[in-house]
Coordinates of C-alpha atoms and ligand atoms in Angstrom, one line a residue:
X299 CA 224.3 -31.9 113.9
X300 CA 223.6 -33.0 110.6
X301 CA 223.4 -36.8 109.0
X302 CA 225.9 -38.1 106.6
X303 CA 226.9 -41.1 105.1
X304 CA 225.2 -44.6 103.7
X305 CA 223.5 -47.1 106.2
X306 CA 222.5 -50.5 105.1
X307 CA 218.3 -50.7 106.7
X308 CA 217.6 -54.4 108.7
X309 CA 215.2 -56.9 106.0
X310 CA 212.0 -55.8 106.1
X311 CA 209.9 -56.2 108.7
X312 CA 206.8 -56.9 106.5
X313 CA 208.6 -59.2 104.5
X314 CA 210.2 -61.1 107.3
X315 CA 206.9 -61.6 109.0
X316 CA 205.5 -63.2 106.1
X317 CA 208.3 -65.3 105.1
X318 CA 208.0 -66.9 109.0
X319 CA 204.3 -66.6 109.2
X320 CA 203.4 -68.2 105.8
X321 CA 206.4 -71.0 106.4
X322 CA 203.5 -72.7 108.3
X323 CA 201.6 -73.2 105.3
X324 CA 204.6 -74.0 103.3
X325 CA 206.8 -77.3 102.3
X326 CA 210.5 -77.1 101.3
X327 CA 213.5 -75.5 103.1
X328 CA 214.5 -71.9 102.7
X329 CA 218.0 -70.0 103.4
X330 CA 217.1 -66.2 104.1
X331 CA 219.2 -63.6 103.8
X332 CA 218.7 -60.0 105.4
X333 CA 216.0 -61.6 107.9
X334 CA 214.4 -58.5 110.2
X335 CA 216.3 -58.8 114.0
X336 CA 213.6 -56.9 115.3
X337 CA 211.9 -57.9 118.3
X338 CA 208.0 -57.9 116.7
X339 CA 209.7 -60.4 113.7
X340 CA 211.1 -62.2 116.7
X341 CA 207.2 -62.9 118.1
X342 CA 206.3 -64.2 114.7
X343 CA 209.6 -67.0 114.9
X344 CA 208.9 -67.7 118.6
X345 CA 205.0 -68.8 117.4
X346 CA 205.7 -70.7 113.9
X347 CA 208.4 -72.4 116.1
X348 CA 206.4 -73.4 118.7
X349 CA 203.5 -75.0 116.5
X350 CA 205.7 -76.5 113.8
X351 CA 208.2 -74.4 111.4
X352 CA 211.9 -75.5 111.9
X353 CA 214.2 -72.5 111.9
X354 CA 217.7 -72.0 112.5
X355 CA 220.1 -69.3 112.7
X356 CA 224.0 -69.5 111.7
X357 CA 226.4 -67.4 110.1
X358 CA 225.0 -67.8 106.6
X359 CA 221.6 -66.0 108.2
X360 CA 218.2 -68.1 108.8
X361 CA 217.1 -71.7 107.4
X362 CA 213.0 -72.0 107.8
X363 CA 211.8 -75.7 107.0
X364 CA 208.0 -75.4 106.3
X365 CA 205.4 -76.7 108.3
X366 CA 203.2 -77.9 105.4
X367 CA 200.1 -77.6 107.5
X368 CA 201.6 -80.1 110.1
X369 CA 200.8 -78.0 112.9
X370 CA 200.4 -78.6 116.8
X371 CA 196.5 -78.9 117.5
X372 CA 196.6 -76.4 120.2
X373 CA 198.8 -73.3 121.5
X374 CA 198.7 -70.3 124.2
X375 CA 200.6 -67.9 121.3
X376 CA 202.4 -64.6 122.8
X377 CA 202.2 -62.0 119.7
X378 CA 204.2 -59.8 122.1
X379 CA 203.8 -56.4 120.6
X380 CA 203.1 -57.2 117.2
X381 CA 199.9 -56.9 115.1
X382 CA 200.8 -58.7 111.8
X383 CA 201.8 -61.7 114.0
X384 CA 198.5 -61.7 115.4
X385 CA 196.6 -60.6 112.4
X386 CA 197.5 -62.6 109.6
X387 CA 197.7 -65.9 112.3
X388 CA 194.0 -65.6 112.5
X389 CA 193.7 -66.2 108.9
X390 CA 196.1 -69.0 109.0
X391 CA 194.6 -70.7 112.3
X392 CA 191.2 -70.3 111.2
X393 CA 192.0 -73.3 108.2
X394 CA 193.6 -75.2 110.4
X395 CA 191.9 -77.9 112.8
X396 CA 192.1 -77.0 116.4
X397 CA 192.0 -74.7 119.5
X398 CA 194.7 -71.8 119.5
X399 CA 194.5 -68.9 122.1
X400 CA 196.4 -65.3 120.8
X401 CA 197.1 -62.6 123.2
X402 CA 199.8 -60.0 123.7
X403 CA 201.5 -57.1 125.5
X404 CA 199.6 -54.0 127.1
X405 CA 199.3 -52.1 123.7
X406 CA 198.2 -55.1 121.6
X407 CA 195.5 -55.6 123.9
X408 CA 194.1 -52.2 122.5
X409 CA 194.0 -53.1 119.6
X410 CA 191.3 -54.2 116.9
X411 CA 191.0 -57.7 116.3
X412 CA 187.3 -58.0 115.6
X413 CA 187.8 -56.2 111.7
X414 CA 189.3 -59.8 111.5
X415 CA 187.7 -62.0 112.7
X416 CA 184.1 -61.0 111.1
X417 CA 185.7 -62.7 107.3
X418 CA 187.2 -65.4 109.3
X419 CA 183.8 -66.4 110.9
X420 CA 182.5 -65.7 107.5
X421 CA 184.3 -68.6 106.2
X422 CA 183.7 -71.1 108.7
X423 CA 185.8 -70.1 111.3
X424 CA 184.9 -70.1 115.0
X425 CA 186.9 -67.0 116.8
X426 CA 186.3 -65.6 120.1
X427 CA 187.5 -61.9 120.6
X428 CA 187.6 -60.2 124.5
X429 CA 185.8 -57.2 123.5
X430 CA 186.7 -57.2 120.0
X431 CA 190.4 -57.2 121.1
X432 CA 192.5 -60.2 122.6
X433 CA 192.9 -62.7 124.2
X434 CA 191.7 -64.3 121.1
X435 CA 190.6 -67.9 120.6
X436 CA 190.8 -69.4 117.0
X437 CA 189.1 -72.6 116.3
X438 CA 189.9 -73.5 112.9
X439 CA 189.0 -76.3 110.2
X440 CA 187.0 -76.5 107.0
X441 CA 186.5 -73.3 105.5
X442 CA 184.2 -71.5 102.8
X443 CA 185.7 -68.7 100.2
X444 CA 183.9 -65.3 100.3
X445 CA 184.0 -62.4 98.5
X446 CA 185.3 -59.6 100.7
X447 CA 185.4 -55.8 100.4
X448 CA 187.6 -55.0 103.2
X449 CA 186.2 -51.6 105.0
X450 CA 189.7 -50.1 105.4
X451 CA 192.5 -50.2 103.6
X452 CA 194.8 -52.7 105.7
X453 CA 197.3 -55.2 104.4
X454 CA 197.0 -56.9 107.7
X455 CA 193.1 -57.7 107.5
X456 CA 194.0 -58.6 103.5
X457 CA 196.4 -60.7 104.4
X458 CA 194.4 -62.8 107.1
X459 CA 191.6 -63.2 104.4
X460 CA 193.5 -64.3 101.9
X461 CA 196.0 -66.9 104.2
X462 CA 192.6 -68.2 105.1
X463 CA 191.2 -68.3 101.7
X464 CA 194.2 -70.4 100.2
X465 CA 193.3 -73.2 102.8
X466 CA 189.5 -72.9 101.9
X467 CA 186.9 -74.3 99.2
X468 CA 186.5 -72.0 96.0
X469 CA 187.5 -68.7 95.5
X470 CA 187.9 -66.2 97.8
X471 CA 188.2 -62.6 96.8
X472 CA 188.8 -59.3 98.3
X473 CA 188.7 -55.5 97.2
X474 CA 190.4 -53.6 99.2
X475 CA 189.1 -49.5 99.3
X476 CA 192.8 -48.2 98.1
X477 CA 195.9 -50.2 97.6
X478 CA 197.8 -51.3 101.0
X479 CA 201.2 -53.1 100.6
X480 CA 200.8 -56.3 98.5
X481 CA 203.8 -58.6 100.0
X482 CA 201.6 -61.3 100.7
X483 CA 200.0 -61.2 97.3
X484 CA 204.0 -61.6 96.0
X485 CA 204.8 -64.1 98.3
X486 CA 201.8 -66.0 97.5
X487 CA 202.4 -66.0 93.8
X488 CA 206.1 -66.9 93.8
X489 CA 205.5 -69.7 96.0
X490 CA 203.2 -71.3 93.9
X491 CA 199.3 -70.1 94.9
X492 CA 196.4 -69.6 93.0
X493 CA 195.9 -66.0 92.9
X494 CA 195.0 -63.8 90.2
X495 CA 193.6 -59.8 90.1
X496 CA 190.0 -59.5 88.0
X497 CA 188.6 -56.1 87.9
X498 CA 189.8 -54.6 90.8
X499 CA 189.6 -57.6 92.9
X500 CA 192.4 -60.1 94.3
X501 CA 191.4 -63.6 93.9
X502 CA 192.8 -66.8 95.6
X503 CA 191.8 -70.6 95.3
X504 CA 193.4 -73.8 97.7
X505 CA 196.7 -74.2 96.9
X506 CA 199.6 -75.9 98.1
X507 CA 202.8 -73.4 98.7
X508 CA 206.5 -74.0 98.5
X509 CA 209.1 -71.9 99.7
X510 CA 211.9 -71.2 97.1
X511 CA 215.2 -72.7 97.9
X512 CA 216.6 -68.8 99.1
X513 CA 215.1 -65.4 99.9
X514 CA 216.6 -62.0 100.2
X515 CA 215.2 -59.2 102.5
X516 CA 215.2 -55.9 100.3
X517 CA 216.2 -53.4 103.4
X518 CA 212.7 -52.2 105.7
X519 CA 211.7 -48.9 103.5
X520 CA 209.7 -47.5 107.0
X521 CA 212.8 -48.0 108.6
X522 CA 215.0 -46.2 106.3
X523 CA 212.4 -43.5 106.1
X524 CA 213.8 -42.1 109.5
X525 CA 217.0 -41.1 108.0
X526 CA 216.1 -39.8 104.9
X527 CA 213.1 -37.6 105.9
X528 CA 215.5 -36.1 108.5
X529 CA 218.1 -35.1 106.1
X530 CA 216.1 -33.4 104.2
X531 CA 215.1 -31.1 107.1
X532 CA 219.1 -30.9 108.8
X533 CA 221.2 -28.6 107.3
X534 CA 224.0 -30.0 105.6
X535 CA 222.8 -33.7 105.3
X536 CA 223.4 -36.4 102.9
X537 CA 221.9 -39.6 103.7
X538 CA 222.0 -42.7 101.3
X539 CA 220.2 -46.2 102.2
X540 CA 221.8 -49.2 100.6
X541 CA 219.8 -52.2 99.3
X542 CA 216.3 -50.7 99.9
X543 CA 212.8 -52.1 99.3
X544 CA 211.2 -50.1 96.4
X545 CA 207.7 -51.3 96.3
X546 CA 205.8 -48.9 95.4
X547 CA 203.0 -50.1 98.2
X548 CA 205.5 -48.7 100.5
X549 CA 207.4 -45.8 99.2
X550 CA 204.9 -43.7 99.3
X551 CA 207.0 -41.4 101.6
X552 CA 209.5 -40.4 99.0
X553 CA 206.8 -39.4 96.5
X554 CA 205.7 -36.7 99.2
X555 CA 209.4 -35.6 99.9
X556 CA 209.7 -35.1 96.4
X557 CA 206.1 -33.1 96.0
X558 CA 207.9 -31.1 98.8
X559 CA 210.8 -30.2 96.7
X560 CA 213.5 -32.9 98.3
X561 CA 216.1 -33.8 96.5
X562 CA 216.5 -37.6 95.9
X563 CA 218.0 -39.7 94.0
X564 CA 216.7 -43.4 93.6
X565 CA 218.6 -46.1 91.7
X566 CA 217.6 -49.8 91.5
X567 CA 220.1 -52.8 92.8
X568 CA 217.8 -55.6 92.6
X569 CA 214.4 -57.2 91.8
X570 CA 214.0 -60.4 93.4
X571 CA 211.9 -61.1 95.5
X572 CA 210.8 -57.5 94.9
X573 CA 212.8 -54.3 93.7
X574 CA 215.2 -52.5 96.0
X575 CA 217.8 -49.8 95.8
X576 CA 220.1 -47.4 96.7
X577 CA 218.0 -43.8 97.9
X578 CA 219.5 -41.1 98.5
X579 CA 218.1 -37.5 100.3
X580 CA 219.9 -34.2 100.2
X581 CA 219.1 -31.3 103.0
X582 CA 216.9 -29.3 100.6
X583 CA 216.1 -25.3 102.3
X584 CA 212.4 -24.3 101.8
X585 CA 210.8 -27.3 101.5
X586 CA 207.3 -26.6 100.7
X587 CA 204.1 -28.2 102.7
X588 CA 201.6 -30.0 100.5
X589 CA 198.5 -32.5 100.6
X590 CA 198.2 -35.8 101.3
X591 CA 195.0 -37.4 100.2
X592 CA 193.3 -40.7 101.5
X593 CA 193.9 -42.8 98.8
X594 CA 197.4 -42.4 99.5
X595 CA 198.0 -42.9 102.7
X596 CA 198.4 -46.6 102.9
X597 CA 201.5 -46.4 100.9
X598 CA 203.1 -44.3 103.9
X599 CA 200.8 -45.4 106.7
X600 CA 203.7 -45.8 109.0
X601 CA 205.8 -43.0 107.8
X602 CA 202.8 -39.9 109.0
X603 CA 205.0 -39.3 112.3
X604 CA 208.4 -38.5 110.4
X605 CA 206.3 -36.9 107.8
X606 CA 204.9 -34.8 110.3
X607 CA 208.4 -33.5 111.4
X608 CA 209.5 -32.6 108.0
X609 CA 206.1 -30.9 107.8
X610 CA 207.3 -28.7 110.7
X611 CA 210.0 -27.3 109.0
X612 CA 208.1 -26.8 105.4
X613 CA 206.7 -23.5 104.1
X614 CA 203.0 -23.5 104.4
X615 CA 200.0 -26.0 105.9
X616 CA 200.6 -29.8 104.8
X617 CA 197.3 -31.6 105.2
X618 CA 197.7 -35.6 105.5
X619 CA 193.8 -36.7 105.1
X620 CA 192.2 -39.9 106.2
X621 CA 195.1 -41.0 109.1
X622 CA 192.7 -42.2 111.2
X623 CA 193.9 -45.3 111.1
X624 CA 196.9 -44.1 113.2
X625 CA 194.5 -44.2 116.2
X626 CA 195.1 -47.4 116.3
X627 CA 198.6 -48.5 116.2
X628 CA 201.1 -49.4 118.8
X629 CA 200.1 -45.9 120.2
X630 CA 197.4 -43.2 119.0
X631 CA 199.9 -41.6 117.1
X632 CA 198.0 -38.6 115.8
X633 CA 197.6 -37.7 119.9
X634 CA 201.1 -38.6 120.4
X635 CA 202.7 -36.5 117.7
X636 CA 200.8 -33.0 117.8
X637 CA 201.3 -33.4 122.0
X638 CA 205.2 -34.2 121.7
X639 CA 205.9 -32.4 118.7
X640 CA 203.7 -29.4 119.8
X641 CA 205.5 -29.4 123.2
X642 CA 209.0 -28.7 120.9
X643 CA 207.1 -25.7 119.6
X644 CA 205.5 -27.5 116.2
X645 CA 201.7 -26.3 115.2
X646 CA 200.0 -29.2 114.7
X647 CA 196.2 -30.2 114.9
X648 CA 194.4 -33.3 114.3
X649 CA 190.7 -32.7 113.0
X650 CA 188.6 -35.9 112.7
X651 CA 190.6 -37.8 110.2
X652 CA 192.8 -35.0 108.8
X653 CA 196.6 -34.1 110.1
X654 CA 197.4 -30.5 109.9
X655 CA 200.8 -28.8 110.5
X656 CA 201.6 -25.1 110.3
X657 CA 205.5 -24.7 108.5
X658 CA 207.8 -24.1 109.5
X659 CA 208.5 -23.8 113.3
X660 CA 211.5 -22.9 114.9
X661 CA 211.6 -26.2 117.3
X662 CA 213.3 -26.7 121.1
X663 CA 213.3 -29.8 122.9
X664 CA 212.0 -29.9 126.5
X665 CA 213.9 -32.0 129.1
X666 CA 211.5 -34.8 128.4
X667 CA 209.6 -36.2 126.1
X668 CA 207.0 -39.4 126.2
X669 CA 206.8 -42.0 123.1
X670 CA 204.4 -43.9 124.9
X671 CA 206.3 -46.6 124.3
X672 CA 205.7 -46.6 120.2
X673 CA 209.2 -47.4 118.1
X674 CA 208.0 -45.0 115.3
X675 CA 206.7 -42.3 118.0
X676 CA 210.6 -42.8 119.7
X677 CA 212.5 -42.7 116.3
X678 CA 210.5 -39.4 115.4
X679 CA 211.4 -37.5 118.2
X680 CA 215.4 -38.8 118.4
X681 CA 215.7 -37.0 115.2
X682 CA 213.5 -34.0 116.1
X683 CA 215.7 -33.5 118.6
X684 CA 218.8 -34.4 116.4
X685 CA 217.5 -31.5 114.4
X686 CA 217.6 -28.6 117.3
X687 CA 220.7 -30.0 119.0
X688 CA 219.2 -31.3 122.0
X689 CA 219.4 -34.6 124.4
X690 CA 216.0 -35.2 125.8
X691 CA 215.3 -38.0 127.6
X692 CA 212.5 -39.8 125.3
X693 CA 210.6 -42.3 127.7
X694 CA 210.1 -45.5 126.0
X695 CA 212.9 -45.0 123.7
X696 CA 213.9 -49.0 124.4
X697 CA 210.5 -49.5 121.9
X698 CA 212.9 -48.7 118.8
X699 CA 214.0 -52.7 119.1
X700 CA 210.2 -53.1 118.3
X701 CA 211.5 -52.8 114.5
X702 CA 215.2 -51.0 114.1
X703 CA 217.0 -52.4 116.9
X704 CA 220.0 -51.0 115.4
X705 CA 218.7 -47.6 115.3
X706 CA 221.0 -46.2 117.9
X707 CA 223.8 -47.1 115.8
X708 CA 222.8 -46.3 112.9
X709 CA 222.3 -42.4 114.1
X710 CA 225.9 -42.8 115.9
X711 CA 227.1 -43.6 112.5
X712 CA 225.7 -40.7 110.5
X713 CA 226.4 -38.6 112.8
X714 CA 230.5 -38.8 113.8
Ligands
S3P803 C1 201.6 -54.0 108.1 C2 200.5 -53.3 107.8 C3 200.1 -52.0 108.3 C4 201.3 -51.3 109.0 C5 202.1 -52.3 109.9 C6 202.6 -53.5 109.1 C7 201.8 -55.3 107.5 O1 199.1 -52.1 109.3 O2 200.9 -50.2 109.8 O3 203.2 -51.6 110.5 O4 202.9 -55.8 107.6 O5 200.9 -55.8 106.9 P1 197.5 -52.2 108.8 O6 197.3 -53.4 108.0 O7 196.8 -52.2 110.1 O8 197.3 -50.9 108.0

């Protein structure tokens, strides 16, 4: 069954993070537009709520009312399934005074926390990790800048280091080993932060933020990516996304569809708060594999599972190098997609940090398939087997709320 027609993707789910998150370091009152529904955005409202943001939802979409700092002195915090909740809170806990306790769901306790907290201690901080993972206790106050060269390329470590270093004394600067998304660099700047970039290196001082009177969502470019990777690969697909975020710290998916002969067509509807457009993808025959190298792999980080499905069906081996970092998201997802996609038939191997898959494979879904509970793992097998026709019963599948909770729909919609 192929996929036709235009979809509008939820407001990103990076950008709606931040926008709650950073509200508690924030004066002024905001109307959002295009906020993220999903369920891990959700974790980050249900904490900034319960220490001090104001938000409300009507028809017009959400109102935040900044926190300015004013936060309660102590919280147990749920971060549910989400990283960047937990992640960039550290940062902004550790510059605050008092005694908050992080934990989360089954997955998130997996997770590393300790690649955090060794800045945040850095500064001043005093953070207690179980195991280097959570529960996590931040106790926060007066804090140091430090000049930082982050040992992997995350925007989630960046972004706790910098939150932190805007409450501290001097400068604090970071180099980060290849470019991760820059959202809360954006943010920062527009609403009013010291923060500059001198050779190579990001640089923030103590400032004050205010949130802009309104703030539009560009649509989530990692959800989007679902759709428009698959119709490349199903015959007779045509698959636009409306209103899409176009940072190039995120869109590094369509430069490998294109490398792989896709056709797409890309054309800008906006700028503000950052560019975002209209992207289309046409089913393209003989797509050809290529290589992925390190350095760009944070610009697709999240996109390696649907990239590995095109990969299936594309002439040749594609090599994806330096994914380790997929180890250690909601699921191992290099484990989880050469086991799920190689049980549909795909030829895939993981070697240390490198992703290889044979193309192409003629695929078949078994009766059932596992997503270990991971929303991108679920999404990636749907359309696998959207692609051979089939109805498996994908356990977990419920995960997609975790970021696209109109998934479901979506698919319905492009395929009637
Ligand atoms: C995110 C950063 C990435 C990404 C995650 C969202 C963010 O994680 O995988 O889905 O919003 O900063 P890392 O920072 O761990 O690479």
């Amino acid at each position: 069954m192929s996929l036709k027609g235009a979809f509008h993707p939820p407001g990103d789910k990076s950008i709606s993070h931040r926008i709650a998150l950073m509200a508690l370091l924030a004066s002024g009152e905001c109307s959002v537009t295009n906020f993220s529904p999903c369920a891990d955005v959700g974790s980050s409202l249900d904490a900034v709520k319960l220490i001090g943001v104001g938000a409300r939802v009507d028809e017009n979409g959400l109102t935040v009312n900044g926190a300015a700092g004013n936060i309660s002195k102590s919280a147990r915090i749920d971060c549910g399934n989400s990283g960047t909740t937990t992640r960039l809170l550290m940062g902004i806990l550790a510059g605050r005074q008092g005694d908050f306790v992080l934990d989360g769901d089954a997955s998130l306790r997996k997770r590393p926390m300790e690649r955090v907290a060794i800045p945040l201690r850095a500064m001043g901080a005093v953070i207690d990790c179980t195991e280097g993972r959570l529960p996590v206790t931040v106790s926060g106050g007066a804090l140091q800048g430090i000049e930082y060269d982050l040992p992997v390329a995350s925007a989630q470590l960046k972004s706790a280091v910098l939150l932190a270093g805007i409450q501290g004394a001097g400068v604090t600067s970071v180099r980060e080993p290849s470019a991760s998304r820059d959202h809360t660099e954006r943010l920062l700047q527009s609403w009013g932060a010291r923060i500059s970039h001198v050779s190579g290196r990001l640089l923030v001082e103590n400032s004050a933020l205010s949130l802009p009177p309104s703030l539009y969502v560009p649509g989530d470019a990692s959800s989007a990516a679902f759709f428009l990777c698959a119709a490349a690969i199903i015959p007779g697909s045509e698959v636009t996304a409306e209103q899409m975020l176009l940072n190039p710290t995120r869109t590094g998916f369509l430069e490998v569809l294109k490398r792989m002969g896709a056709q797409i067509e890309v054309q800008l509807q906006g700028t503000e708060p950052e560019p975002r457009g209209s992207v289309t993808v046409r089913f393209t025959p003989n797509l050809a594999a290529c290589r992925v190298s390190p350095g760009e792999i944070p610009a697709l980080v999240d996109e390696v599972p649907i990239l590995a499905l095109v990969a299936t069906q594309s002439r040749g081996t594609t090599v994806l190098e330096g994914v380790g970092e997929l180890r250690l998201k909601e699921s191992d997802r290099l484990a989880a997609v050469a086991s799920q996609l190689g049980l549909m038939g795909a030829r895939i191997t993981v070697d240390g940090d490198v992703l290889i898959v044979e193309g192409p494979s003629t695929l078949k879904a078994p009766e059932l398939l596992q997503s270990y509970s991971d929303h991108r793992i679920a999404m990636t097998l749907r359309l696998a087997a959207l692609m051979v026709g089939a109805d498996p019963v994908i356990e977990g599948e419920e995960s997609t709320a975790i970021s696209y909770p109109g998934f479901h729909d979506t698919l319905w919609e492009l395929t009637r």
